[in-house]
PDB file of C-alpha atoms in Angstrom:
ATOM      1  CA  ASP A   1      39.229  -5.832  15.786  1.00 43.00           C
ATOM      2  CA  ARG A   2      39.568  -8.598  18.366  1.00 48.00           C
ATOM      3  CA  THR A   3      41.653  -7.817  21.432  1.00 72.00           C
ATOM      4  CA  SER A   4      42.761 -10.234  24.113  1.00 86.00           C
ATOM      5  CA  ILE A   5      42.247  -9.030  27.686  1.00 89.00           C
ATOM      6  CA  PHE A   6      44.764 -10.545  30.118  1.00 86.00           C
ATOM      7  CA  GLY A   7      44.167  -8.420  33.200  1.00 89.00           C
ATOM      8  CA  ILE A   8      40.938  -7.068  34.683  1.00 93.00           C
ATOM      9  CA  LEU A   9      40.201  -5.316  37.971  1.00 95.00           C
ATOM     10  CA  SER A  10      37.266  -3.641  39.679  1.00 96.00           C
ATOM     11  CA  ASP A  11      38.745  -1.016  42.004  1.00 95.00           C
ATOM     12  CA  ARG A  12      37.406   0.244  45.335  1.00 93.00           C
ATOM     13  CA  GLN A  13      35.897   3.316  43.662  1.00 93.00           C
ATOM     14  CA  GLY A  14      33.813   1.217  41.258  1.00 94.00           C
ATOM     15  CA  ASN A  15      35.990   1.783  38.186  1.00 95.00           C
ATOM     16  CA  LEU A  16      36.760  -1.090  35.840  1.00 96.00           C
ATOM     17  CA  TRP A  17      40.343  -1.545  34.681  1.00 95.00           C
ATOM     18  CA  ALA A  18      41.313  -3.744  31.743  1.00 92.00           C
ATOM     19  CA  ALA A  19      44.587  -4.660  30.085  1.00 88.00           C
ATOM     20  CA  PRO A  20      44.110  -5.238  26.339  1.00 84.00           C
ATOM     21  CA  PHE A  21      47.191  -7.143  25.188  1.00 78.00           C
ATOM     22  CA  GLY A  22      49.783  -4.826  23.630  1.00 77.00           C
ATOM     23  CA  VAL A  23      47.762  -1.650  24.284  1.00 80.00           C
ATOM     24  CA  GLY A  24      48.447  -0.612  27.890  1.00 81.00           C
ATOM     25  CA  VAL A  25      45.768  -0.148  30.548  1.00 88.00           C
ATOM     26  CA  VAL A  26      42.227   1.166  30.087  1.00 88.00           C
ATOM     27  CA  LYS A  27      40.186   2.633  32.938  1.00 91.00           C
ATOM     28  CA  PHE A  28      36.389   2.780  32.560  1.00 93.00           C
ATOM     29  CA  ASP A  29      34.531   4.953  35.064  1.00 92.00           C
ATOM     30  CA  GLY A  30      31.033   3.998  33.903  1.00 92.00           C
ATOM     31  CA  GLU A  31      30.852   6.771  31.315  1.00 94.00           C
ATOM     32  CA  LYS A  32      34.175   7.090  29.527  1.00 94.00           C
ATOM     33  CA  GLU A  33      37.302   5.090  28.833  1.00 90.00           C
ATOM     34  CA  ILE A  34      40.702   6.491  29.691  1.00 86.00           C
ATOM     35  CA  LEU A  35      43.752   4.894  28.061  1.00 83.00           C
ATOM     36  CA  ILE A  36      46.787   4.934  30.338  1.00 81.00           C
ATOM     37  CA  ALA A  37      49.721   4.203  28.071  1.00 66.00           C
ATOM     38  CA  GLU A  38      52.361   6.790  28.828  1.00 62.00           C
ATOM     39  CA  LYS A  39      55.212   6.821  26.337  1.00 57.00           C
ATOM     40  CA  ASN A  40      58.003   4.447  27.402  1.00 57.00           C
ATOM     41  CA  VAL A  41      56.059   3.407  30.510  1.00 63.00           C
ATOM     42  CA  LEU A  42      52.986   1.298  29.730  1.00 66.00           C
ATOM     43  CA  SER A  43      52.684   1.677  25.967  1.00 56.00           C
ATOM     44  CA  ASN A  44      52.894  -1.751  24.318  1.00 58.00           C
ATOM     45  CA  LYS A  45      54.332  -3.385  27.434  1.00 66.00           C
ATOM     46  CA  PHE A  46      52.027  -6.421  27.247  1.00 84.00           C
ATOM     47  CA  VAL A  47      50.183  -6.123  30.538  1.00 88.00           C
ATOM     48  CA  ARG A  48      49.271  -9.455  32.131  1.00 90.00           C
ATOM     49  CA  ALA A  49      47.744  -8.674  35.562  1.00 94.00           C
ATOM     50  CA  LEU A  50      46.362  -5.845  37.714  1.00 96.00           C
ATOM     51  CA  GLY A  51      45.964  -5.338  41.461  1.00 96.00           C
ATOM     52  CA  GLN A  52      45.066  -2.554  43.890  1.00 96.00           C
ATOM     53  CA  ASP A  53      46.525  -1.864  47.313  1.00 95.00           C
ATOM     54  CA  CYS A  54      44.703  -0.330  50.283  1.00 93.00           C
ATOM     55  CA  THR A  55      46.026   3.162  49.463  1.00 93.00           C
ATOM     56  CA  GLY A  56      44.306   3.027  46.050  1.00 94.00           C
ATOM     57  CA  VAL A  57      47.434   2.480  43.965  1.00 95.00           C
ATOM     58  CA  ILE A  58      46.849   0.246  40.924  1.00 95.00           C
ATOM     59  CA  TRP A  59      49.706  -2.202  40.321  1.00 96.00           C
ATOM     60  CA  VAL A  60      50.384  -3.331  36.755  1.00 94.00           C
ATOM     61  CA  CYS A  61      52.342  -6.476  35.830  1.00 94.00           C
ATOM     62  CA  SER A  62      53.845  -6.397  32.366  1.00 91.00           C
ATOM     63  CA  ALA A  63      56.686  -7.679  30.219  1.00 89.00           C
ATOM     64  CA  GLY A  64      58.397  -4.354  30.968  1.00 88.00           C
ATOM     65  CA  GLY A  65      58.275  -4.877  34.747  1.00 92.00           C
ATOM     66  CA  LEU A  66      55.996  -3.734  37.553  1.00 94.00           C
ATOM     67  CA  PHE A  67      54.307  -0.333  37.388  1.00 93.00           C
ATOM     68  CA  SER A  68      52.157   1.725  39.732  1.00 93.00           C
ATOM     69  CA  ILE A  69      49.302   3.999  38.651  1.00 92.00           C
ATOM     70  CA  LYS A  70      48.331   6.872  40.928  1.00 90.00           C
ATOM     71  CA  GLY A  71      45.547   8.923  39.374  1.00 80.00           C
ATOM     72  CA  SER A  72      46.499   8.896  35.699  1.00 74.00           C
ATOM     73  CA  LYS A  73      50.277   8.848  36.239  1.00 82.00           C
ATOM     74  CA  ALA A  74      52.150   5.591  35.696  1.00 85.00           C
ATOM     75  CA  GLU A  75      55.619   4.910  37.087  1.00 89.00           C
ATOM     76  CA  LYS A  76      57.917   1.928  36.992  1.00 90.00           C
ATOM     77  CA  ALA A  77      58.467   0.309  40.404  1.00 93.00           C
ATOM     78  CA  ASN A  78      62.094   0.795  41.370  1.00 92.00           C
ATOM     79  CA  PHE A  79      62.313  -2.071  43.869  1.00 96.00           C
ATOM     80  CA  LEU A  80      62.331  -4.915  41.299  1.00 95.00           C
ATOM     81  CA  PRO A  81      65.444  -5.664  39.225  1.00 93.00           C
ATOM     82  CA  ASP A  82      65.255  -4.065  35.754  1.00 86.00           C
ATOM     83  CA  HIS A  83      65.203  -7.353  33.823  1.00 89.00           C
ATOM     84  CA  VAL A  84      62.156  -8.803  35.640  1.00 94.00           C
ATOM     85  CA  ALA A  85      58.958  -9.332  33.614  1.00 94.00           C
ATOM     86  CA  ALA A  86      56.043  -9.243  36.086  1.00 95.00           C
ATOM     87  CA  ARG A  87      53.317 -11.789  35.275  1.00 95.00           C
ATOM     88  CA  SER A  88      50.954 -12.032  38.282  1.00 97.00           C
ATOM     89  CA  ILE A  89      50.254 -10.162  41.512  1.00 98.00           C
ATOM     90  CA  TRP A  90      48.609 -10.588  44.895  1.00 98.00           C
ATOM     91  CA  VAL A  91      48.207  -7.573  47.166  1.00 97.00           C
ATOM     92  CA  ASP A  92      48.100  -8.727  50.787  1.00 94.00           C
ATOM     93  CA  GLY A  93      45.979  -7.194  53.527  1.00 89.00           C
ATOM     94  CA  ASP A  94      49.147  -5.712  55.034  1.00 90.00           C
ATOM     95  CA  ASN A  95      49.704  -3.911  51.698  1.00 90.00           C
ATOM     96  CA  SER A  96      52.683  -6.101  50.789  1.00 96.00           C
ATOM     97  CA  LEU A  97      53.004  -7.337  47.215  1.00 98.00           C
ATOM     98  CA  TRP A  98      53.551 -10.864  45.920  1.00 98.00           C
ATOM     99  CA  ILE A  99      54.835 -10.647  42.338  1.00 98.00           C
ATOM    100  CA  GLY A 100      54.980 -13.668  40.041  1.00 98.00           C
ATOM    101  CA  THR A 101      57.356 -13.362  37.122  1.00 98.00           C
ATOM    102  CA  SER A 102      58.129 -14.763  33.694  1.00 96.00           C
ATOM    103  CA  GLY A 103      61.404 -16.554  34.275  1.00 96.00           C
ATOM    104  CA  GLN A 104      62.448 -15.136  37.675  1.00 97.00           C
ATOM    105  CA  TYR A 105      60.146 -17.099  40.039  1.00 98.00           C
ATOM    106  CA  LEU A 106      58.444 -15.101  42.848  1.00 98.00           C
ATOM    107  CA  TYR A 107      59.133 -11.868  44.746  1.00 98.00           C
ATOM    108  CA  HIS A 108      57.608 -10.509  47.969  1.00 98.00           C
ATOM    109  CA  TYR A 109      57.839  -6.776  48.676  1.00 98.00           C
ATOM    110  CA  LYS A 110      57.039  -5.742  52.249  1.00 96.00           C
ATOM    111  CA  ASP A 111      58.161  -2.782  54.337  1.00 96.00           C
ATOM    112  CA  LYS A 112      60.584  -1.693  51.589  1.00 96.00           C
ATOM    113  CA  LYS A 113      62.285  -5.107  51.676  1.00 97.00           C
ATOM    114  CA  LEU A 114      62.352  -7.424  48.645  1.00 98.00           C
ATOM    115  CA  THR A 115      62.529 -11.208  49.140  1.00 97.00           C
ATOM    116  CA  HIS A 116      63.100 -13.599  46.234  1.00 97.00           C
ATOM    117  CA  TYR A 117      61.705 -17.169  46.206  1.00 97.00           C
ATOM    118  CA  SER A 118      63.066 -19.679  43.698  1.00 97.00           C
ATOM    119  CA  ASP A 119      63.876 -23.354  43.228  1.00 96.00           C
ATOM    120  CA  SER A 120      66.045 -23.190  46.358  1.00 96.00           C
ATOM    121  CA  ASN A 121      62.802 -22.534  48.301  1.00 96.00           C
ATOM    122  CA  GLY A 122      60.916 -25.385  46.604  1.00 95.00           C
ATOM    123  CA  LEU A 123      59.367 -23.810  43.500  1.00 96.00           C
ATOM    124  CA  LEU A 124      59.499 -26.232  40.557  1.00 94.00           C
ATOM    125  CA  HIS A 125      59.175 -23.649  37.783  1.00 96.00           C
ATOM    126  CA  ASN A 126      60.406 -20.102  37.176  1.00 97.00           C
ATOM    127  CA  HIS A 127      57.188 -18.831  35.502  1.00 97.00           C
ATOM    128  CA  VAL A 128      54.500 -17.844  38.037  1.00 98.00           C
ATOM    129  CA  HIS A 129      51.208 -17.392  36.167  1.00 97.00           C
ATOM    130  CA  ALA A 130      48.728 -17.012  39.045  1.00 97.00           C
ATOM    131  CA  LEU A 131      48.639 -16.140  42.752  1.00 98.00           C
ATOM    132  CA  TRP A 132      45.898 -16.442  45.378  1.00 97.00           C
ATOM    133  CA  LYS A 133      45.910 -16.173  49.175  1.00 97.00           C
ATOM    134  CA  ASP A 134      43.234 -18.360  50.746  1.00 97.00           C
ATOM    135  CA  LYS A 135      41.105 -17.739  53.846  1.00 95.00           C
ATOM    136  CA  LYS A 136      43.606 -19.706  55.966  1.00 95.00           C
ATOM    137  CA  GLY A 137      46.520 -17.486  54.904  1.00 95.00           C
ATOM    138  CA  ASN A 138      48.154 -19.926  52.473  1.00 97.00           C
ATOM    139  CA  LEU A 139      49.597 -18.416  49.300  1.00 98.00           C
ATOM    140  CA  TRP A 140      48.809 -20.570  46.247  1.00 98.00           C
ATOM    141  CA  ILE A 141      51.296 -20.250  43.413  1.00 98.00           C
ATOM    142  CA  GLY A 142      50.342 -21.374  39.907  1.00 97.00           C
ATOM    143  CA  THR A 143      53.355 -22.139  37.728  1.00 96.00           C
ATOM    144  CA  GLY A 144      54.164 -23.797  34.428  1.00 93.00           C
ATOM    145  CA  ASN A 145      54.989 -26.944  36.411  1.00 93.00           C
ATOM    146  CA  GLY A 146      52.082 -27.361  38.821  1.00 93.00           C
ATOM    147  CA  VAL A 147      50.613 -25.565  41.795  1.00 95.00           C
ATOM    148  CA  HIS A 148      52.473 -24.786  45.015  1.00 96.00           C
ATOM    149  CA  ARG A 149      51.283 -23.752  48.464  1.00 97.00           C
ATOM    150  CA  MET A 150      53.270 -21.478  50.746  1.00 98.00           C
ATOM    151  CA  LYS A 151      52.286 -21.509  54.410  1.00 95.00           C
ATOM    152  CA  ASP A 152      52.786 -18.588  56.812  1.00 90.00           C
ATOM    153  CA  ASP A 153      56.171 -19.982  57.849  1.00 91.00           C
ATOM    154  CA  GLY A 154      57.418 -19.674  54.239  1.00 91.00           C
ATOM    155  CA  LYS A 155      57.534 -23.428  53.638  1.00 94.00           C
ATOM    156  CA  ILE A 156      56.538 -24.325  50.063  1.00 96.00           C
ATOM    157  CA  SER A 157      54.972 -27.609  49.046  1.00 94.00           C
ATOM    158  CA  ASN A 158      53.945 -28.612  45.539  1.00 92.00           C
ATOM    159  CA  PHE A 159      51.056 -30.588  44.113  1.00 87.00           C
ATOM    160  CA  LYS A 160      52.586 -31.479  40.751  1.00 76.00           C
ATOM    161  CA  TYR A 161      51.765 -35.150  41.123  1.00 72.00           C
ATOM    162  CA  ALA A 162      48.398 -34.751  42.869  1.00 75.00           C
ATOM    163  CA  SER A 163      45.626 -36.799  41.298  1.00 73.00           C
ATOM    164  CA  GLY A 164      43.032 -34.975  39.225  1.00 79.00           C
ATOM    165  CA  PHE A 165      45.355 -32.443  37.609  1.00 85.00           C
ATOM    166  CA  CYS A 166      45.060 -32.815  33.852  1.00 87.00           C
ATOM    167  CA  ASN A 167      47.927 -30.445  33.135  1.00 87.00           C
ATOM    168  CA  ASP A 168      50.927 -28.905  34.910  1.00 90.00           C
ATOM    169  CA  TYR A 169      50.218 -25.377  33.649  1.00 93.00           C
ATOM    170  CA  ILE A 170      48.209 -23.450  36.281  1.00 94.00           C
ATOM    171  CA  GLY A 171      46.969 -20.185  34.780  1.00 93.00           C
ATOM    172  CA  SER A 172      44.309 -19.090  37.272  1.00 95.00           C
ATOM    173  CA  ILE A 173      43.375 -19.699  40.905  1.00 97.00           C
ATOM    174  CA  THR A 174      40.373 -18.814  43.054  1.00 96.00           C
ATOM    175  CA  GLU A 175      38.638 -19.948  46.216  1.00 97.00           C
ATOM    176  CA  ASP A 176      34.898 -20.473  46.614  1.00 97.00           C
ATOM    177  CA  ARG A 177      32.820 -19.554  49.663  1.00 96.00           C
ATOM    178  CA  TYR A 178      33.156 -23.113  51.009  1.00 96.00           C
ATOM    179  CA  GLY A 179      36.966 -22.932  51.090  1.00 95.00           C
ATOM    180  CA  ASN A 180      37.485 -25.108  47.998  1.00 96.00           C
ATOM    181  CA  MET A 181      40.426 -24.122  45.815  1.00 96.00           C
ATOM    182  CA  TRP A 182      39.894 -24.000  42.035  1.00 96.00           C
ATOM    183  CA  PHE A 183      42.711 -24.133  39.493  1.00 95.00           C
ATOM    184  CA  GLY A 184      42.387 -23.274  35.818  1.00 94.00           C
ATOM    185  CA  THR A 185      44.705 -24.888  33.291  1.00 90.00           C
ATOM    186  CA  ASP A 186      44.658 -24.679  29.510  1.00 86.00           C
ATOM    187  CA  ARG A 187      43.017 -28.123  29.424  1.00 87.00           C
ATOM    188  CA  CYS A 188      40.620 -28.367  32.388  1.00 89.00           C
ATOM    189  CA  LEU A 189      39.341 -26.955  35.655  1.00 91.00           C
ATOM    190  CA  VAL A 190      40.479 -28.646  38.893  1.00 91.00           C
ATOM    191  CA  ARG A 191      38.963 -28.433  42.399  1.00 91.00           C
TER     192      ARG A 191
END
């Protein structure tokens, strides 16, 4: 049986978390696997991304919304609108959450306040597939219509027409130790 894994995370305690598509979330502690798929919470919610905050909470992005896992208990986050499908996540050093969505652009949750970023802020697409905060503090936003960069002041610029991009779909982002940004598309890798 072949299973697609869309989210993976190594937590601060050394556990490995994986999100097999359509299954829920699996935690592996080095000896045993624990399936976290509480009825009507994570079961068959099509998990796409995982993150961990500094308090140890695991955050789960899925078609059913955003969920938190504390221990083995999963709960739906009550600060996002009910209809939002969470697609990607970045947990900031200040413990705030950046949440990319499928169809609802980008949310930032900090100090119990939710801010929504959309086309009115400069995003060119409402599906946010990947997020990464670089060493300089810029938030990189991978969408279905190119990559965007948000500076500390909240200003968003896009690189849709930058040379070297073989495709507008940006599905993954990382930064190397030299400060180079890498973008994965479904056609090529871009630096």
